Coordinates of C-alpha atoms in Angstrom, one line a residue:
M1 CA -0.2 -0.3 -0.1
I2 CA 3.0 2.2 0.7
T3 CA 4.3 1.5 -2.8
L4 CA 1.4 2.5 -3.7
I5 CA 0.7 5.8 -2.6
H6 CA 3.8 7.0 -3.3
S7 CA 3.9 6.1 -7.1
D8 CA 0.6 6.8 -8.4
P9 CA 0.1 10.4 -8.7
Q10 CA -3.7 10.0 -8.6
L11 CA -3.2 9.2 -5.1
R12 CA -0.4 12.5 -4.1
T13 CA -3.6 13.6 -2.4
P14 CA -4.3 15.0 1.1
M15 CA -5.9 11.5 2.5
Y16 CA -3.8 8.7 1.2
F17 CA -0.7 10.3 2.7
L18 CA -2.1 9.9 6.6
L19 CA -2.7 6.1 4.9
S20 CA 0.4 5.3 4.0
V21 CA 1.8 6.6 7.5
L22 CA -1.4 4.2 8.5
S23 CA 0.3 1.4 6.6
F24 CA 3.4 2.1 8.1
I25 CA 2.2 1.2 11.2
D26 CA 0.3 -2.0 10.5
S27 CA 3.6 -3.3 8.8
S28 CA 5.7 -2.3 12.2
F29 CA 3.0 -4.5 14.2
S30 CA 3.7 -7.0 11.9
T31 CA 7.4 -7.6 11.7
L32 CA 7.6 -7.0 15.0
N33 CA 4.4 -10.2 16.1
T34 CA 5.0 -12.4 12.4
P35 CA 8.1 -13.7 12.0
R36 CA 7.8 -14.3 16.3
L37 CA 5.1 -16.1 16.2
L38 CA 6.1 -18.4 13.3
Q39 CA 8.9 -19.5 15.7
S40 CA 7.1 -20.5 18.3
F41 CA 5.1 -22.7 16.1
L42 CA 8.0 -23.6 14.2
T43 CA 10.8 -24.3 17.1
S44 CA 11.4 -25.0 20.0
S45 CA 12.6 -22.1 21.2
Q46 CA 10.4 -20.7 23.3
S47 CA 12.0 -17.9 25.2
T48 CA 12.6 -14.3 25.5
S49 CA 15.5 -11.8 27.0
F50 CA 14.2 -9.6 29.0
A51 CA 16.0 -6.8 27.4
G52 CA 14.2 -8.3 23.9
C53 CA 10.6 -8.7 25.9
L54 CA 11.3 -4.8 27.0
V55 CA 12.1 -3.1 23.6
R56 CA 9.3 -5.0 21.7
M57 CA 6.9 -3.8 24.7
T58 CA 7.9 -0.8 24.1
L59 CA 7.9 -0.4 20.0
M60 CA 4.7 -2.0 20.6
T61 CA 3.2 0.6 22.4
L62 CA 4.4 3.1 20.9
H63 CA 3.0 2.4 17.2
G64 CA -0.7 1.5 19.1
T65 CA -0.7 5.1 20.3
A66 CA 0.6 6.2 16.9
G67 CA -2.4 4.4 15.2
C68 CA -4.5 5.6 17.4
L69 CA -3.7 9.3 18.1
L70 CA -3.9 8.1 13.3
L71 CA -7.1 7.1 13.1
A72 CA -8.5 10.8 15.2
I73 CA -5.7 13.1 12.2
M74 CA -8.0 10.8 9.6
A75 CA -11.0 12.1 10.9
Y76 CA -10.8 15.5 10.7
D77 CA -9.4 14.7 7.3
R78 CA -12.1 13.6 6.6
F79 CA -14.1 16.2 8.1
A80 CA -11.8 18.7 6.2
A81 CA -12.7 16.8 2.9
I82 CA -16.3 16.9 3.1
Y83 CA -17.1 20.5 4.3
H84 CA -14.7 22.2 2.1
P85 CA -13.1 20.1 -0.9
L86 CA -12.3 23.3 -2.1
L87 CA -10.4 24.3 0.1
Y88 CA -9.2 20.1 1.3
H89 CA -5.7 20.1 -0.4
T90 CA -4.7 24.1 1.3
S91 CA -6.3 23.5 4.9
M92 CA -4.8 20.0 5.0
S93 CA -1.7 21.8 3.5
Q94 CA 1.8 18.9 2.8
R95 CA 3.6 20.9 6.2
L96 CA 0.8 20.9 8.3
R97 CA 0.3 17.2 7.8
V98 CA 3.8 17.1 8.3
Q99 CA 4.1 18.4 12.0
L100 CA 0.4 16.7 12.4
V101 CA 3.0 13.0 12.2
A102 CA 5.3 14.5 13.6
A103 CA 3.5 15.5 16.8
T104 CA 1.9 12.4 16.8
Y105 CA 5.2 10.0 17.8
M106 CA 6.4 12.2 19.9
A107 CA 3.9 11.6 22.2
S108 CA 3.7 8.6 21.9
V109 CA 7.6 8.6 21.8
A110 CA 6.7 9.6 25.3
N111 CA 3.8 7.5 26.3
S112 CA 6.0 4.8 25.6
A113 CA 9.1 5.3 27.7
L114 CA 6.3 6.7 30.4
L115 CA 4.0 3.1 30.2
T116 CA 6.9 1.4 29.8
G117 CA 9.4 3.0 33.1
Y118 CA 5.8 2.1 35.1
I119 CA 6.2 -1.9 34.0
F120 CA 9.2 -3.1 34.7
K121 CA 9.3 -1.2 38.4
P122 CA 8.2 -3.8 40.0
L123 CA 10.2 -7.2 40.7
Y124 CA 10.1 -9.7 38.4
C125 CA 10.5 -12.6 41.0
G126 CA 9.1 -15.6 39.1
P127 CA 7.6 -17.3 37.3
N128 CA 9.6 -15.7 34.4
I129 CA 7.5 -17.4 31.6
I130 CA 4.2 -15.6 29.7
N131 CA 2.0 -18.0 28.0
H132 CA 1.9 -15.6 25.0
Y133 CA 4.8 -15.1 21.5
V134 CA 3.7 -11.8 22.6
C135 CA 5.3 -8.9 25.4
D136 CA 2.2 -6.9 26.2
I137 CA 1.2 -5.5 29.4
P138 CA -1.4 -6.8 29.9
L139 CA 0.4 -10.1 30.2
A140 CA 4.3 -9.1 31.7
L141 CA 2.6 -7.3 35.2
Q142 CA 0.7 -10.5 35.6
L143 CA 4.4 -11.7 36.4
A144 CA 5.4 -9.3 38.7
C145 CA 6.2 -10.3 42.9
A146 CA 5.0 -7.0 43.9
D147 CA 2.2 -4.7 43.9
V148 CA 1.2 -3.7 40.0
A149 CA -1.8 -1.0 41.9
K150 CA 0.0 1.9 40.3
A151 CA 0.8 0.6 37.6
E152 CA -1.8 -1.2 36.4
A153 CA -3.3 2.5 37.1
I154 CA -1.2 4.5 35.4
V155 CA -1.9 2.0 32.7
F156 CA -5.7 2.0 32.2
S157 CA -5.3 6.4 32.8
S158 CA -3.4 6.5 30.2
S159 CA -4.5 5.1 27.6
A160 CA -8.1 6.0 28.7
L161 CA -7.0 9.7 28.0
I162 CA -5.5 8.6 24.6
I163 CA -8.7 6.6 23.8
L164 CA -11.1 9.6 25.8
F165 CA -9.2 12.3 23.8
A166 CA -9.0 10.1 20.2
V167 CA -12.4 9.0 20.5
T168 CA -14.2 13.0 21.1
I169 CA -12.0 14.1 17.9
I170 CA -13.5 11.6 15.6
L171 CA -17.6 11.7 17.4
V172 CA -16.5 15.8 16.6
S173 CA -15.9 15.3 13.2
Y174 CA -18.4 13.3 11.8
A175 CA -20.8 14.9 13.8
Y176 CA -19.5 18.0 11.4
S177 CA -19.1 15.5 9.0
L178 CA -22.9 14.3 8.5
V179 CA -24.0 17.3 9.0
T180 CA -22.4 18.5 6.2
I181 CA -23.7 14.8 3.8
C182 CA -26.7 15.7 5.2
R183 CA -27.2 19.1 3.8
M184 CA -25.3 18.6 -0.1
R185 CA -28.1 18.3 -2.8
S186 CA -26.5 15.8 -5.0
L187 CA -27.8 11.6 -3.3
K188 CA -24.1 11.4 -5.6
A189 CA -22.2 13.7 -3.1
Q190 CA -23.2 12.1 -0.5
S191 CA -22.8 8.7 -1.5
K192 CA -19.2 9.5 -2.9
A193 CA -19.1 11.1 0.4
L194 CA -20.4 8.3 3.2
S195 CA -18.2 5.7 0.7
T196 CA -14.9 7.9 1.4
C197 CA -15.6 7.7 5.2
A198 CA -17.3 3.6 5.9
S199 CA -13.0 1.7 5.5
H200 CA -11.8 4.9 7.7
L201 CA -15.0 4.2 10.2
A202 CA -14.9 0.0 10.2
V203 CA -10.5 0.6 10.8
I204 CA -12.3 2.9 13.2
C205 CA -13.8 -0.1 14.8
L206 CA -11.8 -2.9 14.3
F207 CA -8.8 -0.9 16.7
Y208 CA -10.3 0.2 19.2
G209 CA -12.1 -2.0 20.3
T210 CA -9.6 -4.5 20.7
I211 CA -7.0 -1.6 22.5
T212 CA -9.6 -0.9 24.9
F213 CA -10.5 -5.1 26.2
M214 CA -7.0 -4.4 26.0
Y215 CA -6.5 -2.2 28.4
V216 CA -8.8 -0.1 29.4
Q217 CA -10.0 -2.7 32.3
P218 CA -7.9 -4.3 34.9
S219 CA -6.6 -7.2 34.9
S220 CA -8.2 -8.9 37.6
H221 CA -11.6 -8.4 34.5
S222 CA -9.2 -10.3 31.5
S223 CA -7.4 -14.0 31.4
M224 CA -4.3 -14.9 30.4
E225 CA -6.1 -16.8 27.3
Q226 CA -8.6 -13.7 25.9
N227 CA -5.6 -11.6 26.6
E228 CA -3.3 -13.6 24.3
V229 CA -6.9 -13.8 21.5
V230 CA -7.0 -10.2 21.4
S231 CA -3.9 -9.9 21.2
V232 CA -3.5 -11.5 18.3
F233 CA -6.0 -9.8 16.7
Y234 CA -5.3 -6.3 17.1
T235 CA -0.6 -7.0 16.2
V236 CA -1.4 -9.9 13.3
I237 CA -5.1 -10.0 12.0
I238 CA -6.2 -6.0 12.0
P239 CA -2.6 -4.8 9.8
M240 CA -4.0 -7.2 7.6
L241 CA -7.1 -6.4 7.0
N242 CA -6.3 -2.7 7.0
P243 CA -5.3 -3.4 3.1
L244 CA -8.1 -4.8 1.7
I245 CA -10.6 -3.1 4.1
Y246 CA -9.2 0.5 2.3
S247 CA -8.3 -1.2 -0.8
L248 CA -11.4 -2.8 -1.7
R249 CA -13.6 -0.2 -0.7
D250 CA -12.3 2.7 -3.0
K251 CA -12.8 3.6 -5.6
D252 CA -9.4 5.2 -6.4
V253 CA -7.5 2.2 -5.0
K254 CA -8.5 -0.5 -7.0
P255 CA -7.9 1.4 -10.3
A256 CA -4.6 2.3 -9.3
L257 CA -4.1 -1.3 -7.9
K258 CA -4.8 -2.1 -11.8
R259 CA -2.0 0.2 -13.3
G260 CA 0.3 -0.7 -10.8
C261 CA 0.0 -5.2 -11.5
L262 CA -0.2 -3.7 -15.5
D263 CA 3.6 -1.7 -15.3
M264 CA 4.8 -5.4 -13.4
L265 CA 4.0 -7.2 -16.9
P266 CA 6.3 -7.6 -19.6
S267 CA 5.1 -5.5 -22.6

């Protein structure tokens, strides 16, 4: 998806720039987790070093936070395209897009450093085995032999604030977008506007649903098996589904994909 967006001139718009960033986040999730999952299935090597677990957990938190905030930016981008279509490229200029993405990653780095620091403050004196292929925050906390109430509170508060902030932007953006769509006199224009929002809404429901289940609940309310299933869903399945959701419903991506495939064929 990233290569397609940057190689096709018709896809060099603000919306597809943000989509390419989302694709980068998805590929990062897959790169972090899929090889480890395959290694667990194909070999007898099940162990992970403490340092390796720390690095993967930090990167997963970073990209998860970035994905959460980026979906909010994409909702505002959809509002800008629907509310002022003629001024869309001006209101979502390249400078603004770069600034928004940079701010997203700065906030993600800060949140990742905060959470990882609190996660590894408690003592881990055993057991040291996680029944999972992912070093995720809720799973790591269940191994601590000290009181993790403060760490759980930090994880809950941070995750809830980020999700609440992002969801507020999404709801406000789509509320204004819906009002604008209802005022359109052309059914064709309404259909086109709704079509551009449908893919984004599907990705939002998948992403925020699993993230909320994983992080915005006390560890006592979830089992290791539940966390295992849900984390596989949002670290492996959702990153694979997102490109399909956007490409199958987008009227610009499908022709660009066909052109890209034709260009690869020998003349």
